[in-house]
Amino acid sequence: MPNSIAVAASDKLLEAESRLLSKSLDLSFMSLRDPIKFVSQYDYLLLNTTEGLAIAKTGKGAPKPVYVDFTSGAVDHRRRFGGGKGQDIAKAVGLNKRANLSVLDATAGLGRDAFVLACLGCSVSLCERVGFVRAMLKDGLYRASFHSEVAEIAKRMQLLDTDITGIDSDEKFDVVYLDPMYPHTEKSSAAAKKEMAFFRDLVGKDEDADSLLPYAMALAEYRVVVKRPKGAPYLNNVEPTYQLEGKSGRFDIYVLKSLDSSE
């Protein structure tokens, strides 16, 4: 059962804005002026701060809040030193065959993979059905739009107001990318573990993940790419055209049409 979450503001000046946000997300608003009450009532806070929206665990010894931040830390390091089009995700979507692809990231999460693809020249449409995560993405993209080195990349990322089921089937994307939540067991960095723990607690795994594949197939012009942990079954039990194996997981590629004559 997902844990409880409320909206809070780190500054009194942000309270009015935060109350509106809580209403739009159908979440309770908690005043930080009454800390004992919210710690006992809520496991997490969607915390509105002067640095942006963050997800913060309550209680003693809680880790630092997590932001959607495309301008610093691991995301920025990957932008500068991640390996460009030699990365597995780039090969999986087909950037070794064609540039400037349009990609629908139908399970955007914190937007990490979408940002990598935008860095590599893709125009990326993002779907995220969990309201507070979508709010964090919107906030992260807004802040990125003011960053000198990242603003042009952020322009290539469009956050949609719907999930994949609400997209008109007449609309086509070169590639549809899926990374549904799964009970991950592989080793990962401390930061990744912290973020995944937040998501497991608050969102749980995507119970309907299998149903995403038919929608993705209908919207993709050339291919559907599914990111999976090692040992995970094929999505919807459909065998892919081929796979790319990585260190901690794999990409299942479903080819609908060739991106070039060599495929």
PDB file of C-alpha atoms in Angstrom:
ATOM      1  CA  MET A   1       0.000   0.000   0.000  1.00  0.00           C
ATOM      2  CA  PRO A   2       1.524   3.365  -1.016  1.00  0.00           C
ATOM      3  CA  ASN A   3       2.487   5.631   1.847  1.00  0.00           C
ATOM      4  CA  SER A   4       0.817   8.937   2.707  1.00  0.00           C
ATOM      5  CA  ILE A   5       1.963  12.284   1.353  1.00  0.00           C
ATOM      6  CA  ALA A   6       0.968  15.901   1.968  1.00  0.00           C
ATOM      7  CA  VAL A   7       2.043  19.251   0.534  1.00  0.00           C
ATOM      8  CA  ALA A   8       4.006  21.666   2.712  1.00  0.00           C
ATOM      9  CA  ALA A   9       5.921  24.919   2.254  1.00  0.00           C
ATOM     10  CA  SER A  10       9.402  25.568   3.628  1.00  0.00           C
ATOM     11  CA  ASP A  11       8.707  29.307   3.793  1.00  0.00           C
ATOM     12  CA  LYS A  12       5.641  31.232   4.946  1.00  0.00           C
ATOM     13  CA  LEU A  13       5.744  33.239   1.702  1.00  0.00           C
ATOM     14  CA  LEU A  14       5.169  30.017  -0.259  1.00  0.00           C
ATOM     15  CA  GLU A  15       2.152  28.862   1.727  1.00  0.00           C
ATOM     16  CA  ALA A  16      -0.571  30.347  -0.515  1.00  0.00           C
ATOM     17  CA  GLU A  17       1.009  28.843  -3.633  1.00  0.00           C
ATOM     18  CA  SER A  18       1.445  25.513  -1.838  1.00  0.00           C
ATOM     19  CA  ARG A  19      -2.194  25.416  -0.746  1.00  0.00           C
ATOM     20  CA  LEU A  20      -3.240  25.839  -4.386  1.00  0.00           C
ATOM     21  CA  LEU A  21      -0.877  23.044  -5.375  1.00  0.00           C
ATOM     22  CA  SER A  22      -2.325  20.741  -2.718  1.00  0.00           C
ATOM     23  CA  LYS A  23      -5.839  21.384  -4.048  1.00  0.00           C
ATOM     24  CA  SER A  24      -4.803  20.710  -7.646  1.00  0.00           C
ATOM     25  CA  LEU A  25      -3.217  17.389  -6.596  1.00  0.00           C
ATOM     26  CA  ASP A  26      -6.031  16.496  -4.181  1.00  0.00           C
ATOM     27  CA  LEU A  27      -3.531  16.241  -1.316  1.00  0.00           C
ATOM     28  CA  SER A  28      -3.686  17.648   2.202  1.00  0.00           C
ATOM     29  CA  PHE A  29      -1.726  20.762   3.087  1.00  0.00           C
ATOM     30  CA  MET A  30       0.373  20.701   6.237  1.00  0.00           C
ATOM     31  CA  SER A  31       1.854  23.732   7.946  1.00  0.00           C
ATOM     32  CA  LEU A  32       5.460  23.276   9.019  1.00  0.00           C
ATOM     33  CA  ARG A  33       4.614  25.366  12.039  1.00  0.00           C
ATOM     34  CA  ASP A  34       3.109  22.216  13.510  1.00  0.00           C
ATOM     35  CA  PRO A  35       5.904  19.668  12.893  1.00  0.00           C
ATOM     36  CA  ILE A  36       4.808  17.028  15.420  1.00  0.00           C
ATOM     37  CA  LYS A  37       1.422  16.690  13.728  1.00  0.00           C
ATOM     38  CA  PHE A  38       2.699  16.162  10.171  1.00  0.00           C
ATOM     39  CA  VAL A  39       5.495  13.776  11.206  1.00  0.00           C
ATOM     40  CA  SER A  40       2.967  11.530  12.895  1.00  0.00           C
ATOM     41  CA  GLN A  41       0.416  11.772  10.064  1.00  0.00           C
ATOM     42  CA  TYR A  42       2.449  11.660   6.858  1.00  0.00           C
ATOM     43  CA  ASP A  43       5.371   9.551   5.652  1.00  0.00           C
ATOM     44  CA  TYR A  44       6.371  12.050   2.948  1.00  0.00           C
ATOM     45  CA  LEU A  45       5.969  15.710   2.073  1.00  0.00           C
ATOM     46  CA  LEU A  46       5.879  17.358  -1.312  1.00  0.00           C
ATOM     47  CA  LEU A  47       7.894  20.280  -0.055  1.00  0.00           C
ATOM     48  CA  ASN A  48       7.685  23.626  -1.842  1.00  0.00           C
ATOM     49  CA  THR A  49      10.992  25.433  -1.277  1.00  0.00           C
ATOM     50  CA  THR A  50      12.795  28.429  -2.740  1.00  0.00           C
ATOM     51  CA  GLU A  51      14.993  25.895  -4.609  1.00  0.00           C
ATOM     52  CA  GLY A  52      11.976  24.116  -6.126  1.00  0.00           C
ATOM     53  CA  LEU A  53       9.612  21.223  -5.397  1.00  0.00           C
ATOM     54  CA  ALA A  54      11.098  18.284  -3.509  1.00  0.00           C
ATOM     55  CA  ILE A  55       9.906  14.984  -2.155  1.00  0.00           C
ATOM     56  CA  ALA A  56      10.996  14.683   1.483  1.00  0.00           C
ATOM     57  CA  LYS A  57      10.668  11.801   3.909  1.00  0.00           C
ATOM     58  CA  THR A  58       9.521  12.754   7.392  1.00  0.00           C
ATOM     59  CA  GLY A  59      10.775  11.404  10.697  1.00  0.00           C
ATOM     60  CA  LYS A  60      14.082  10.997  12.444  1.00  0.00           C
ATOM     61  CA  GLY A  61      17.166  10.351  10.322  1.00  0.00           C
ATOM     62  CA  ALA A  62      15.324  11.026   7.052  1.00  0.00           C
ATOM     63  CA  PRO A  63      17.550  11.455   3.972  1.00  0.00           C
ATOM     64  CA  LYS A  64      17.838  14.756   2.149  1.00  0.00           C
ATOM     65  CA  PRO A  65      14.907  15.738  -0.085  1.00  0.00           C
ATOM     66  CA  VAL A  66      14.979  14.774  -3.771  1.00  0.00           C
ATOM     67  CA  TYR A  67      14.380  17.384  -6.497  1.00  0.00           C
ATOM     68  CA  VAL A  68      13.985  17.067 -10.241  1.00  0.00           C
ATOM     69  CA  ASP A  69      17.184  18.903 -11.118  1.00  0.00           C
ATOM     70  CA  PHE A  70      18.585  18.875 -14.641  1.00  0.00           C
ATOM     71  CA  THR A  71      21.340  21.389 -13.900  1.00  0.00           C
ATOM     72  CA  SER A  72      23.634  19.748 -11.341  1.00  0.00           C
ATOM     73  CA  GLY A  73      24.703  16.490  -9.713  1.00  0.00           C
ATOM     74  CA  ALA A  74      24.541  13.123 -11.451  1.00  0.00           C
ATOM     75  CA  VAL A  75      22.249  14.353 -14.242  1.00  0.00           C
ATOM     76  CA  ASP A  76      24.586  17.191 -15.182  1.00  0.00           C
ATOM     77  CA  HIS A  77      27.612  14.890 -14.980  1.00  0.00           C
ATOM     78  CA  ARG A  78      25.948  12.470 -17.375  1.00  0.00           C
ATOM     79  CA  ARG A  79      25.144  15.320 -19.770  1.00  0.00           C
ATOM     80  CA  ARG A  80      28.799  16.286 -19.931  1.00  0.00           C
ATOM     81  CA  PHE A  81      30.550  12.928 -19.606  1.00  0.00           C
ATOM     82  CA  GLY A  82      27.899  10.252 -20.249  1.00  0.00           C
ATOM     83  CA  GLY A  83      29.251   8.916 -23.513  1.00  0.00           C
ATOM     84  CA  GLY A  84      26.977  10.638 -26.020  1.00  0.00           C
ATOM     85  CA  LYS A  85      25.466   8.434 -28.703  1.00  0.00           C
ATOM     86  CA  GLY A  86      27.605   5.529 -27.514  1.00  0.00           C
ATOM     87  CA  GLN A  87      25.277   5.054 -24.532  1.00  0.00           C
ATOM     88  CA  ASP A  88      23.052   1.976 -24.528  1.00  0.00           C
ATOM     89  CA  ILE A  89      19.882   4.082 -24.373  1.00  0.00           C
ATOM     90  CA  ALA A  90      20.971   5.991 -27.488  1.00  0.00           C
ATOM     91  CA  LYS A  91      21.568   2.762 -29.396  1.00  0.00           C
ATOM     92  CA  ALA A  92      18.291   1.322 -28.120  1.00  0.00           C
ATOM     93  CA  VAL A  93      16.165   4.176 -29.479  1.00  0.00           C
ATOM     94  CA  GLY A  94      18.137   4.154 -32.741  1.00  0.00           C
ATOM     95  CA  LEU A  95      20.257   7.303 -32.590  1.00  0.00           C
ATOM     96  CA  ASN A  96      23.098   5.345 -34.194  1.00  0.00           C
ATOM     97  CA  LYS A  97      20.850   5.091 -37.265  1.00  0.00           C
ATOM     98  CA  ARG A  98      18.995   8.401 -37.377  1.00  0.00           C
ATOM     99  CA  ALA A  99      19.263  11.761 -35.602  1.00  0.00           C
ATOM    100  CA  ASN A 100      16.585  14.105 -34.253  1.00  0.00           C
ATOM    101  CA  LEU A 101      14.079  11.417 -33.367  1.00  0.00           C
ATOM    102  CA  SER A 102      10.746  12.212 -31.769  1.00  0.00           C
ATOM    103  CA  VAL A 103      10.361  10.132 -28.611  1.00  0.00           C
ATOM    104  CA  LEU A 104       7.427   9.585 -26.289  1.00  0.00           C
ATOM    105  CA  ASP A 105       8.674   8.746 -22.796  1.00  0.00           C
ATOM    106  CA  ALA A 106       5.442   7.262 -21.469  1.00  0.00           C
ATOM    107  CA  THR A 107       6.765   6.540 -17.952  1.00  0.00           C
ATOM    108  CA  ALA A 108       8.843   9.657 -17.347  1.00  0.00           C
ATOM    109  CA  GLY A 109       9.373   9.473 -13.572  1.00  0.00           C
ATOM    110  CA  LEU A 110      12.009  12.034 -12.602  1.00  0.00           C
ATOM    111  CA  GLY A 111      12.826  12.641 -16.271  1.00  0.00           C
ATOM    112  CA  ARG A 112      16.383  11.296 -16.199  1.00  0.00           C
ATOM    113  CA  ASP A 113      16.204   9.197 -19.363  1.00  0.00           C
ATOM    114  CA  ALA A 114      14.122  11.810 -21.181  1.00  0.00           C
ATOM    115  CA  PHE A 115      16.799  14.401 -20.397  1.00  0.00           C
ATOM    116  CA  VAL A 116      19.558  12.143 -21.735  1.00  0.00           C
ATOM    117  CA  LEU A 117      17.629  11.703 -24.996  1.00  0.00           C
ATOM    118  CA  ALA A 118      16.978  15.449 -25.248  1.00  0.00           C
ATOM    119  CA  CYS A 119      20.706  16.066 -24.694  1.00  0.00           C
ATOM    120  CA  LEU A 120      21.335  13.830 -27.712  1.00  0.00           C
ATOM    121  CA  GLY A 121      19.015  15.873 -29.933  1.00  0.00           C
ATOM    122  CA  CYS A 122      15.693  14.059 -29.572  1.00  0.00           C
ATOM    123  CA  SER A 123      12.449  15.932 -29.123  1.00  0.00           C
ATOM    124  CA  VAL A 124      10.875  14.192 -26.140  1.00  0.00           C
ATOM    125  CA  SER A 125       7.255  14.198 -25.003  1.00  0.00           C
ATOM    126  CA  LEU A 126       6.893  13.099 -21.386  1.00  0.00           C
ATOM    127  CA  CYS A 127       3.948  11.348 -19.727  1.00  0.00           C
ATOM    128  CA  GLU A 128       3.765  10.936 -15.963  1.00  0.00           C
ATOM    129  CA  ARG A 129       0.456   9.890 -14.462  1.00  0.00           C
ATOM    130  CA  VAL A 130       1.345  10.338 -10.772  1.00  0.00           C
ATOM    131  CA  GLY A 131       0.292  13.876  -9.952  1.00  0.00           C
ATOM    132  CA  PHE A 132       2.993  14.913  -7.472  1.00  0.00           C
ATOM    133  CA  VAL A 133       5.738  13.487  -9.729  1.00  0.00           C
ATOM    134  CA  ARG A 134       4.325  15.389 -12.696  1.00  0.00           C
ATOM    135  CA  ALA A 135       4.362  18.564 -10.565  1.00  0.00           C
ATOM    136  CA  MET A 136       8.036  17.937  -9.724  1.00  0.00           C
ATOM    137  CA  LEU A 137       8.850  17.412 -13.415  1.00  0.00           C
ATOM    138  CA  LYS A 138       7.065  20.620 -14.364  1.00  0.00           C
ATOM    139  CA  ASP A 139       9.022  22.484 -11.698  1.00  0.00           C
ATOM    140  CA  GLY A 140      12.345  20.955 -12.781  1.00  0.00           C
ATOM    141  CA  LEU A 141      11.769  21.847 -16.432  1.00  0.00           C
ATOM    142  CA  TYR A 142      10.778  25.399 -15.465  1.00  0.00           C
ATOM    143  CA  ARG A 143      13.985  25.889 -13.465  1.00  0.00           C
ATOM    144  CA  ALA A 144      16.060  24.331 -16.251  1.00  0.00           C
ATOM    145  CA  SER A 145      14.645  26.867 -18.712  1.00  0.00           C
ATOM    146  CA  PHE A 146      16.614  29.604 -16.895  1.00  0.00           C
ATOM    147  CA  HIS A 147      19.938  27.744 -16.908  1.00  0.00           C
ATOM    148  CA  SER A 148      22.342  28.934 -19.608  1.00  0.00           C
ATOM    149  CA  GLU A 149      23.707  25.488 -20.486  1.00  0.00           C
ATOM    150  CA  VAL A 150      20.502  23.489 -20.132  1.00  0.00           C
ATOM    151  CA  ALA A 151      17.729  25.807 -21.409  1.00  0.00           C
ATOM    152  CA  GLU A 152      18.024  24.669 -25.051  1.00  0.00           C
ATOM    153  CA  ILE A 153      17.861  21.023 -23.975  1.00  0.00           C
ATOM    154  CA  ALA A 154      14.795  21.671 -21.793  1.00  0.00           C
ATOM    155  CA  LYS A 155      13.051  23.215 -24.813  1.00  0.00           C
ATOM    156  CA  ARG A 156      13.158  19.794 -26.450  1.00  0.00           C
ATOM    157  CA  MET A 157      11.207  18.284 -23.525  1.00  0.00           C
ATOM    158  CA  GLN A 158       7.433  18.700 -23.460  1.00  0.00           C
ATOM    159  CA  LEU A 159       5.461  17.523 -20.441  1.00  0.00           C
ATOM    160  CA  LEU A 160       2.037  16.255 -21.527  1.00  0.00           C
ATOM    161  CA  ASP A 161      -1.138  16.623 -19.458  1.00  0.00           C
ATOM    162  CA  THR A 162      -2.194  13.020 -20.011  1.00  0.00           C
ATOM    163  CA  ASP A 163      -0.874   9.500 -19.698  1.00  0.00           C
ATOM    164  CA  ILE A 164      -0.293   7.247 -22.716  1.00  0.00           C
ATOM    165  CA  THR A 165      -3.913   6.059 -22.721  1.00  0.00           C
ATOM    166  CA  GLY A 166      -5.123   9.608 -23.403  1.00  0.00           C
ATOM    167  CA  ILE A 167      -2.987  10.253 -26.488  1.00  0.00           C
ATOM    168  CA  ASP A 168      -4.864  10.172 -29.787  1.00  0.00           C
ATOM    169  CA  SER A 169      -3.925   7.042 -31.714  1.00  0.00           C
ATOM    170  CA  ASP A 170      -3.507   9.169 -34.852  1.00  0.00           C
ATOM    171  CA  GLU A 171      -0.556  10.907 -33.218  1.00  0.00           C
ATOM    172  CA  LYS A 172       2.736   9.196 -34.008  1.00  0.00           C
ATOM    173  CA  PHE A 173       6.209   9.270 -32.458  1.00  0.00           C
ATOM    174  CA  ASP A 174       9.330   7.797 -34.033  1.00  0.00           C
ATOM    175  CA  VAL A 175      10.001   5.887 -30.818  1.00  0.00           C
ATOM    176  CA  VAL A 176       7.958   5.122 -27.697  1.00  0.00           C
ATOM    177  CA  TYR A 177      10.045   4.505 -24.585  1.00  0.00           C
ATOM    178  CA  LEU A 178       8.778   2.590 -21.544  1.00  0.00           C
ATOM    179  CA  ASP A 179      10.447   2.090 -18.178  1.00  0.00           C
ATOM    180  CA  PRO A 180       7.662   0.826 -15.903  1.00  0.00           C
ATOM    181  CA  MET A 181       8.240   0.479 -12.195  1.00  0.00           C
ATOM    182  CA  TYR A 182       9.472  -2.963 -11.226  1.00  0.00           C
ATOM    183  CA  PRO A 183      10.721  -4.395  -7.897  1.00  0.00           C
ATOM    184  CA  HIS A 184      14.393  -3.634  -8.593  1.00  0.00           C
ATOM    185  CA  THR A 185      16.917  -5.824  -6.830  1.00  0.00           C
ATOM    186  CA  GLU A 186      20.156  -5.003  -8.623  1.00  0.00           C
ATOM    187  CA  LYS A 187      22.922  -3.018  -6.994  1.00  0.00           C
ATOM    188  CA  SER A 188      22.806   0.710  -7.607  1.00  0.00           C
ATOM    189  CA  SER A 189      24.290   3.905  -6.278  1.00  0.00           C
ATOM    190  CA  ALA A 190      23.185   5.297  -2.925  1.00  0.00           C
ATOM    191  CA  ALA A 191      21.428   8.204  -4.665  1.00  0.00           C
ATOM    192  CA  ALA A 192      19.573   5.884  -7.021  1.00  0.00           C
ATOM    193  CA  LYS A 193      18.558   3.657  -4.128  1.00  0.00           C
ATOM    194  CA  LYS A 194      17.173   6.644  -2.235  1.00  0.00           C
ATOM    195  CA  GLU A 195      15.106   7.819  -5.188  1.00  0.00           C
ATOM    196  CA  MET A 196      13.862   4.318  -5.972  1.00  0.00           C
ATOM    197  CA  ALA A 197      12.904   3.846  -2.310  1.00  0.00           C
ATOM    198  CA  PHE A 198      10.797   7.019  -2.489  1.00  0.00           C
ATOM    199  CA  PHE A 199       9.031   5.746  -5.576  1.00  0.00           C
ATOM    200  CA  ARG A 200       8.467   2.250  -4.239  1.00  0.00           C
ATOM    201  CA  ASP A 201       6.985   3.683  -1.045  1.00  0.00           C
ATOM    202  CA  LEU A 202       4.799   6.295  -2.700  1.00  0.00           C
ATOM    203  CA  VAL A 203       3.874   4.807  -6.046  1.00  0.00           C
ATOM    204  CA  GLY A 204       4.470   1.084  -5.814  1.00  0.00           C
ATOM    205  CA  LYS A 205       5.186  -0.978  -8.911  1.00  0.00           C
ATOM    206  CA  ASP A 206       3.164  -0.463 -12.085  1.00  0.00           C
ATOM    207  CA  GLU A 207       0.621  -3.251 -11.740  1.00  0.00           C
ATOM    208  CA  ASP A 208      -0.753  -2.499 -15.207  1.00  0.00           C
ATOM    209  CA  ALA A 209       2.661  -2.292 -16.911  1.00  0.00           C
ATOM    210  CA  ASP A 210       1.793  -5.032 -19.415  1.00  0.00           C
ATOM    211  CA  SER A 211      -1.116  -3.001 -20.739  1.00  0.00           C
ATOM    212  CA  LEU A 212       1.253  -0.179 -21.742  1.00  0.00           C
ATOM    213  CA  LEU A 213       2.833  -2.158 -24.576  1.00  0.00           C
ATOM    214  CA  PRO A 214      -0.191  -2.257 -26.938  1.00  0.00           C
ATOM    215  CA  TYR A 215      -0.645   1.517 -26.532  1.00  0.00           C
ATOM    216  CA  ALA A 216       3.057   2.042 -27.228  1.00  0.00           C
ATOM    217  CA  MET A 217       2.919  -0.160 -30.341  1.00  0.00           C
ATOM    218  CA  ALA A 218      -0.030   1.869 -31.668  1.00  0.00           C
ATOM    219  CA  LEU A 219       1.760   5.208 -31.193  1.00  0.00           C
ATOM    220  CA  ALA A 220       5.252   4.250 -32.426  1.00  0.00           C
ATOM    221  CA  GLU A 221       6.264   4.732 -36.042  1.00  0.00           C
ATOM    222  CA  TYR A 222       9.559   2.826 -35.934  1.00  0.00           C
ATOM    223  CA  ARG A 223      10.111   1.094 -32.608  1.00  0.00           C
ATOM    224  CA  VAL A 224       9.151   0.631 -28.984  1.00  0.00           C
ATOM    225  CA  VAL A 225      11.943   0.432 -26.413  1.00  0.00           C
ATOM    226  CA  VAL A 226      11.316  -1.124 -23.001  1.00  0.00           C
ATOM    227  CA  LYS A 227      13.863  -0.747 -20.201  1.00  0.00           C
ATOM    228  CA  ARG A 228      13.870  -3.791 -17.938  1.00  0.00           C
ATOM    229  CA  PRO A 229      15.920  -5.068 -15.000  1.00  0.00           C
ATOM    230  CA  LYS A 230      17.968  -8.198 -15.564  1.00  0.00           C
ATOM    231  CA  GLY A 231      15.827 -11.287 -15.156  1.00  0.00           C
ATOM    232  CA  ALA A 232      12.523  -9.436 -15.562  1.00  0.00           C
ATOM    233  CA  PRO A 233       9.980 -11.047 -17.890  1.00  0.00           C
ATOM    234  CA  TYR A 234       9.142  -9.511 -21.249  1.00  0.00           C
ATOM    235  CA  LEU A 235       6.504  -6.824 -21.003  1.00  0.00           C
ATOM    236  CA  ASN A 236       3.089  -8.343 -21.744  1.00  0.00           C
ATOM    237  CA  ASN A 237       4.988 -11.613 -22.423  1.00  0.00           C
ATOM    238  CA  VAL A 238       5.822 -10.363 -25.924  1.00  0.00           C
ATOM    239  CA  GLU A 239       9.296 -11.296 -27.123  1.00  0.00           C
ATOM    240  CA  PRO A 240      11.217  -8.304 -28.516  1.00  0.00           C
ATOM    241  CA  THR A 241      12.874  -8.136 -31.930  1.00  0.00           C
ATOM    242  CA  TYR A 242      16.225  -7.924 -30.169  1.00  0.00           C
ATOM    243  CA  GLN A 243      17.808  -6.869 -26.865  1.00  0.00           C
ATOM    244  CA  LEU A 244      20.667  -4.712 -25.666  1.00  0.00           C
ATOM    245  CA  GLU A 245      22.196  -5.964 -22.428  1.00  0.00           C
ATOM    246  CA  GLY A 246      23.641  -3.399 -20.011  1.00  0.00           C
ATOM    247  CA  LYS A 247      25.470  -3.644 -16.692  1.00  0.00           C
ATOM    248  CA  SER A 248      22.387  -3.562 -14.500  1.00  0.00           C
ATOM    249  CA  GLY A 249      19.548  -4.133 -16.936  1.00  0.00           C
ATOM    250  CA  ARG A 250      18.561  -4.439 -20.546  1.00  0.00           C
ATOM    251  CA  PHE A 251      16.628  -2.758 -23.324  1.00  0.00           C
ATOM    252  CA  ASP A 252      14.006  -4.778 -25.189  1.00  0.00           C
ATOM    253  CA  ILE A 253      13.552  -3.345 -28.692  1.00  0.00           C
ATOM    254  CA  TYR A 254      10.376  -3.972 -30.701  1.00  0.00           C
ATOM    255  CA  VAL A 255      11.009  -2.971 -34.318  1.00  0.00           C
ATOM    256  CA  LEU A 256       7.956  -1.913 -36.309  1.00  0.00           C
ATOM    257  CA  LYS A 257       9.728  -0.302 -39.244  1.00  0.00           C
ATOM    258  CA  SER A 258      13.366   0.074 -40.201  1.00  0.00           C
ATOM    259  CA  LEU A 259      15.158   3.302 -39.274  1.00  0.00           C
ATOM    260  CA  ASP A 260      17.637   2.461 -42.027  1.00  0.00           C
ATOM    261  CA  SER A 261      18.226  -0.288 -44.546  1.00  0.00           C
ATOM    262  CA  SER A 262      20.780  -2.071 -42.334  1.00  0.00           C
ATOM    263  CA  GLU A 263      18.300  -3.152 -39.620  1.00  0.00           C
TER     264      GLU A 263
END
